[in-house]
Structure formats: structure tokens, C-alpha cells
CSV table of N, CA and C and ligand atoms in Angstrom, one decimal:
chain,number,residue,atom,x,y,z
A,270,MET,N,148.4,273.1,177.4
A,270,MET,CA,147.8,274.2,176.5
A,270,MET,C,147.7,273.8,175.2
A,271,LYS,N,146.6,273.6,174.4
A,271,LYS,CA,146.6,273.3,173.0
A,271,LYS,C,146.1,274.5,172.3
A,272,ILE,N,146.7,274.7,170.9
A,272,ILE,CA,146.4,275.6,170.0
A,272,ILE,C,146.3,275.1,168.7
A,273,ALA,N,145.4,275.5,167.8
A,273,ALA,CA,145.3,274.9,166.5
A,273,ALA,C,146.4,275.5,165.6
A,274,GLY,N,146.7,274.7,164.6
A,274,GLY,CA,147.8,275.1,163.7
A,274,GLY,C,147.8,276.0,162.7
A,275,GLU,N,146.3,276.4,162.5
A,275,GLU,CA,145.9,277.6,161.7
A,275,GLU,C,144.9,278.4,162.3
A,276,ILE,N,145.0,279.6,162.6
A,276,ILE,CA,143.8,280.4,163.3
A,276,ILE,C,143.7,281.8,162.7
A,277,THR,N,142.5,282.4,162.9
A,277,THR,CA,142.1,283.6,162.3
A,277,THR,C,142.5,284.7,163.3
A,278,ALA,N,143.5,285.7,163.0
A,278,ALA,CA,143.8,286.7,164.0
A,278,ALA,C,144.1,287.9,163.3
A,279,TYR,N,144.2,289.1,164.1
A,279,TYR,CA,144.4,290.3,163.5
A,279,TYR,C,145.8,290.6,163.1
A,280,CYS,N,146.1,291.0,161.9
A,280,CYS,CA,147.4,291.4,161.3
A,280,CYS,C,147.5,293.0,161.3
A,281,ARG,N,148.6,293.4,162.0
A,281,ARG,CA,148.5,294.8,162.1
A,281,ARG,C,149.3,295.5,160.8
A,282,PHE,N,149.8,294.6,159.9
A,282,PHE,CA,150.3,295.1,158.6
A,282,PHE,C,149.0,295.2,157.8
A,283,CYS,N,148.2,294.2,157.6
A,283,CYS,CA,147.0,294.3,156.7
A,283,CYS,C,146.0,295.0,157.2
A,284,ASN,N,146.0,295.4,158.6
A,284,ASN,CA,145.0,296.0,159.2
A,284,ASN,C,143.6,295.4,159.3
A,285,LYS,N,143.7,294.0,159.4
A,285,LYS,CA,142.3,293.4,159.4
A,285,LYS,C,142.7,291.9,159.9
A,286,HIS,N,141.6,291.1,160.0
A,286,HIS,CA,141.7,289.7,160.5
A,286,HIS,C,142.2,288.8,159.1
A,287,THR,N,143.2,288.0,159.4
A,287,THR,CA,143.7,287.0,158.3
A,287,THR,C,143.8,285.7,158.7
A,288,LYS,N,144.0,284.7,157.9
A,288,LYS,CA,144.4,283.4,158.3
A,288,LYS,C,145.9,283.3,158.7
A,289,GLN,N,146.3,282.8,159.8
A,289,GLN,CA,147.7,282.8,160.2
A,289,GLN,C,148.1,281.5,160.7
A,290,SER,N,149.2,281.0,160.1
A,290,SER,CA,149.7,279.7,160.7
A,290,SER,C,150.6,279.9,161.8
A,291,VAL,N,150.5,278.9,162.7
A,291,VAL,CA,151.1,279.0,164.0
A,291,VAL,C,152.2,278.1,164.2
A,292,ARG,N,153.5,278.5,164.7
A,292,ARG,CA,154.5,277.7,164.9
A,292,ARG,C,155.4,278.0,166.1
A,293,PRO,N,156.1,277.2,166.7
A,293,PRO,CA,156.7,277.5,168.0
A,293,PRO,C,157.5,278.8,167.9
A,294,TYR,N,157.7,279.3,169.2
A,294,TYR,CA,158.5,280.7,169.3
A,294,TYR,C,159.9,280.5,169.2
A,295,THR,N,160.5,281.3,168.3
A,295,THR,CA,161.9,281.3,168.2
A,295,THR,C,162.5,282.7,168.5
A,296,LYS,N,163.6,282.8,169.3
A,296,LYS,CA,164.0,284.0,169.8
A,296,LYS,C,164.7,284.7,168.7
A,297,LYS,N,164.6,286.1,168.4
A,297,LYS,CA,165.5,286.6,167.4
A,297,LYS,C,166.9,286.8,168.0
A,298,GLN,N,167.7,287.0,166.9
A,298,GLN,CA,169.1,287.3,167.4
A,298,GLN,C,169.3,288.8,167.5
A,299,THR,N,170.0,289.1,168.7
A,299,THR,CA,170.2,290.5,168.9
A,299,THR,C,171.7,290.9,168.4
A,300,SER,N,172.1,292.1,168.2
A,300,SER,CA,173.3,292.5,168.0
A,300,SER,C,174.3,292.6,168.8
A,301,GLY,N,173.8,292.9,170.2
A,301,GLY,CA,174.7,292.8,171.3
A,301,GLY,C,175.1,294.5,171.4
A,302,LEU,N,174.5,295.4,170.8
A,302,LEU,CA,175.0,296.7,171.0
A,302,LEU,C,174.0,297.6,171.4
A,303,SER,N,172.9,297.1,172.3
A,303,SER,CA,172.2,297.8,173.0
A,303,SER,C,172.8,298.5,174.3
A,304,ILE,N,172.2,299.5,174.7
A,304,ILE,CA,172.8,300.3,175.9
A,304,ILE,C,173.0,299.6,177.1
A,305,GLY,N,171.9,298.6,177.3
A,305,GLY,CA,171.9,297.8,178.7
A,305,GLY,C,173.1,296.7,178.4
A,306,THR,N,173.3,296.1,177.2
A,306,THR,CA,174.5,295.3,177.1
A,306,THR,C,175.8,295.8,177.2
A,307,ARG,N,176.0,297.2,176.6
A,307,ARG,CA,177.2,297.8,176.6
A,307,ARG,C,177.5,298.1,178.0
A,308,ARG,N,176.5,298.7,178.8
A,308,ARG,CA,176.7,299.1,180.0
A,308,ARG,C,177.1,297.9,181.0
A,309,HIS,N,176.5,296.7,180.8
A,309,HIS,CA,176.7,295.5,181.6
A,309,HIS,C,178.1,295.2,181.2
A,310,ASN,N,178.7,295.1,179.8
A,310,ASN,CA,180.0,294.8,179.5
A,310,ASN,C,181.0,295.6,180.3
A,311,ARG,N,180.8,296.9,180.3
A,311,ARG,CA,181.8,297.9,181.0
A,311,ARG,C,181.8,297.5,182.4
A,312,ALA,N,180.7,297.2,183.0
A,312,ALA,CA,180.6,296.9,184.5
A,312,ALA,C,181.5,295.7,184.8
A,313,ILE,N,181.4,294.6,184.0
A,313,ILE,CA,182.0,293.5,184.3
A,313,ILE,C,183.3,293.3,183.9
A,314,SER,N,183.8,294.3,183.1
A,314,SER,CA,185.2,294.3,182.7
A,314,SER,C,186.0,295.2,183.6
A,315,GLY,N,185.5,295.9,184.5
A,315,GLY,CA,186.1,296.6,185.7
A,315,GLY,C,186.1,298.1,185.4
A,316,TYR,N,185.4,298.7,184.5
A,316,TYR,CA,185.5,300.4,184.5
A,316,TYR,C,184.7,300.8,185.5
A,317,VAL,N,183.7,300.1,186.1
A,317,VAL,CA,182.9,300.8,187.1
A,317,VAL,C,183.1,300.2,188.3
A,318,GLY,N,182.8,300.9,189.6
A,318,GLY,CA,183.0,300.2,190.8
A,318,GLY,C,182.4,298.8,190.9
A,319,SER,N,182.3,298.5,192.4
A,319,SER,CA,181.9,297.0,192.5
A,319,SER,C,180.5,296.7,192.0
A,320,VAL,N,180.4,295.6,191.3
A,320,VAL,CA,179.1,295.3,190.7
A,320,VAL,C,178.4,294.2,191.7
A,321,GLU,N,177.2,294.7,192.3
A,321,GLU,CA,176.6,293.9,193.2
A,321,GLU,C,175.5,293.2,192.3
A,322,PRO,N,175.4,291.8,192.7
A,322,PRO,CA,174.2,291.1,191.9
A,322,PRO,C,172.8,291.6,192.3
A,323,LYS,N,172.1,291.8,191.4
A,323,LYS,CA,170.7,292.3,191.6
A,323,LYS,C,169.9,291.0,192.2
A,324,ILE,N,169.1,291.2,193.2
A,324,ILE,CA,168.2,290.1,193.6
A,324,ILE,C,166.8,290.2,192.9
A,325,HIS,N,166.6,289.1,192.1
A,325,HIS,CA,165.2,289.3,191.4
A,325,HIS,C,164.3,288.4,192.1
A,326,PRO,N,162.9,288.7,192.2
A,326,PRO,CA,162.2,287.8,192.7
A,326,PRO,C,161.9,286.6,191.8
A,327,LYS,N,161.6,285.4,192.4
A,327,LYS,CA,161.4,284.3,191.7
A,327,LYS,C,160.1,284.2,190.9
A,328,LYS,N,159.9,283.8,189.7
A,328,LYS,CA,158.6,283.9,189.1
A,328,LYS,C,158.2,282.5,188.7
A,329,LEU,N,156.9,282.4,188.9
A,329,LEU,CA,156.5,280.9,188.8
A,329,LEU,C,156.1,280.7,187.2
A,330,GLY,N,156.8,279.9,186.7
A,330,GLY,CA,156.5,279.6,185.2
A,330,GLY,C,156.9,280.8,184.1
A,331,LYS,N,156.6,280.4,182.9
A,331,LYS,CA,157.0,281.5,182.0
A,331,LYS,C,155.8,281.7,181.0
A,332,LYS,N,155.7,283.0,180.4
A,332,LYS,CA,154.7,283.2,179.4
A,332,LYS,C,154.9,282.7,178.3
A,333,GLN,N,153.9,281.7,177.6
A,333,GLN,CA,154.2,281.0,176.5
A,333,GLN,C,153.8,281.7,175.2
A,334,LYS,N,154.8,281.7,174.4
A,334,LYS,CA,154.6,282.5,173.0
A,334,LYS,C,154.5,281.7,171.8
A,335,VAL,N,153.9,282.0,170.9
A,335,VAL,CA,153.7,281.4,169.6
A,335,VAL,C,154.2,282.4,168.5
A,336,MET,N,154.6,282.0,167.4
A,336,MET,CA,154.8,282.7,166.2
A,336,MET,C,153.7,282.7,165.2
A,337,LEU,N,153.1,283.9,164.7
A,337,LEU,CA,152.1,283.9,163.8
A,337,LEU,C,152.5,284.3,162.4
A,338,LYS,N,152.4,283.6,161.2
A,338,LYS,CA,152.8,284.0,160.0
A,338,LYS,C,151.5,284.1,159.2
A,339,CYS,N,151.4,285.6,158.8
A,339,CYS,CA,150.1,286.0,157.8
A,339,CYS,C,150.1,285.3,156.6
A,340,ALA,N,149.0,284.7,156.2
A,340,ALA,CA,149.0,284.2,154.8
A,340,ALA,C,149.1,285.1,153.7
A,341,SER,N,148.6,286.4,153.8
A,341,SER,CA,148.4,287.2,152.8
A,341,SER,C,149.5,288.1,152.6
A,342,CYS,N,150.3,288.7,153.8
A,342,CYS,CA,151.5,289.4,153.4
A,342,CYS,C,152.7,288.8,153.9
A,343,GLY,N,152.7,287.6,154.7
A,343,GLY,CA,153.9,286.8,155.0
A,343,GLY,C,154.7,287.4,156.1
A,344,LYS,N,154.3,288.3,156.8
A,344,LYS,CA,154.9,288.9,158.0
A,344,LYS,C,154.8,288.1,159.2
A,345,VAL,N,155.8,288.0,160.1
A,345,VAL,CA,155.8,287.2,161.2
A,345,VAL,C,155.5,288.0,162.6
A,346,THR,N,154.6,287.7,163.4
A,346,THR,CA,154.5,288.5,164.7
A,346,THR,C,154.5,287.4,165.8
A,347,ASP,N,154.6,287.8,167.0
A,347,ASP,CA,154.5,287.0,168.2
A,347,ASP,C,153.4,287.1,169.0
A,348,ARG,N,152.9,286.2,169.7
A,348,ARG,CA,151.8,286.4,170.5
A,348,ARG,C,151.9,285.6,171.9
A,349,VAL,N,151.5,286.2,173.1
A,349,VAL,CA,151.5,285.6,174.3
A,349,VAL,C,150.2,284.7,174.4
A,350,ILE,N,150.1,283.5,174.7
A,350,ILE,CA,149.0,282.6,174.9
A,350,ILE,C,148.9,282.5,176.4
A,351,GLY,N,147.9,282.9,177.0
A,351,GLY,CA,147.5,282.8,178.3
A,351,GLY,C,148.5,283.6,179.3
A,352,MET,N,148.6,283.2,180.6
A,352,MET,CA,149.4,283.8,181.6
A,352,MET,C,150.6,282.9,181.8
A,353,ARG,N,151.3,283.3,183.0
A,353,ARG,CA,152.5,282.5,183.3
A,353,ARG,C,152.1,281.2,183.7
A,354,THR,N,152.8,280.3,183.3
A,354,THR,CA,152.3,278.8,183.4
A,354,THR,C,153.6,277.9,183.2
A,355,LYS,N,153.7,276.7,183.8
A,355,LYS,CA,154.6,275.7,183.6
A,355,LYS,C,154.3,274.8,182.5
A,356,LYS,N,153.2,274.8,182.1
A,356,LYS,CA,152.8,273.9,181.0
A,356,LYS,C,153.3,274.4,179.6
A,357,LYS,N,153.7,273.5,178.7
A,357,LYS,CA,154.0,273.9,177.2
A,357,LYS,C,152.9,273.9,176.4
A,358,ILE,N,153.1,274.6,175.3
A,358,ILE,CA,152.1,274.8,174.2
A,358,ILE,C,152.2,273.6,173.3
A,359,GLU,N,151.0,273.0,172.9
A,359,GLU,CA,151.0,271.9,172.0
A,359,GLU,C,150.4,272.6,170.7
A,360,ILE,N,150.9,272.5,169.6
A,360,ILE,CA,150.4,272.9,168.2
A,360,ILE,C,149.7,271.7,167.6
A,361,LYS,N,148.5,271.8,167.4
A,361,LYS,CA,147.7,270.7,166.8
A,361,LYS,C,147.8,271.0,165.2
A,362,ARG,N,148.1,269.8,164.5
A,362,ARG,CA,148.1,269.9,163.2
A,362,ARG,C,147.0,269.4,162.3
B,57,ZN,ZN1,149.2,290.5,156.9
């Protein structure tokens, strides 16, 4: 999958279409204080009864994301490109 290095897309902060630069997706750092993380830590430290592993269905591929940076306001948003796939995104410069 190929995507151009600069695209025109909707910016929800400017409330209109602006020119946005495209770069690879980087995950945000989480504080580790969300309720799901705290509950999981309590469960594996032994405060809850036996913890059975959940069986998740296997998914084919990942949803490919890119980061978009608005040229006028400078805010960064992410966007999913296409559906689940095993191919990686190439950003054309
Ligand atoms: Zn903007």
C-alpha cells in the first residue's frame, strides 16, 4: 500500500480541509493507571481468584495507521488506511 507524503484531509481542530504531512504511526505512551491495567495487575498479583487466560480469535493482519500533522494548527491525529492487511504502508516522499 502506498500513500503520498502530503495529502489534503479534514482537520477536526480547524474544522476544514487542510494540507497535512504523513508520517509512520507511533504509539502514544500510556500512564498505566487505567482501570483495565489496574484490574489486570491485581488479578495477576493474586488478589483475585484463579485467572484463566482468555481465548481470543486469531485475526488476519493489522489495521495500518498513519499520523497526520496539520500544516496550519500543527495538531497530530491518526488515521486508519484501508482494512486489515498483512502489507505495510509505504510513504512516498
Ligand atoms: Zn488543523
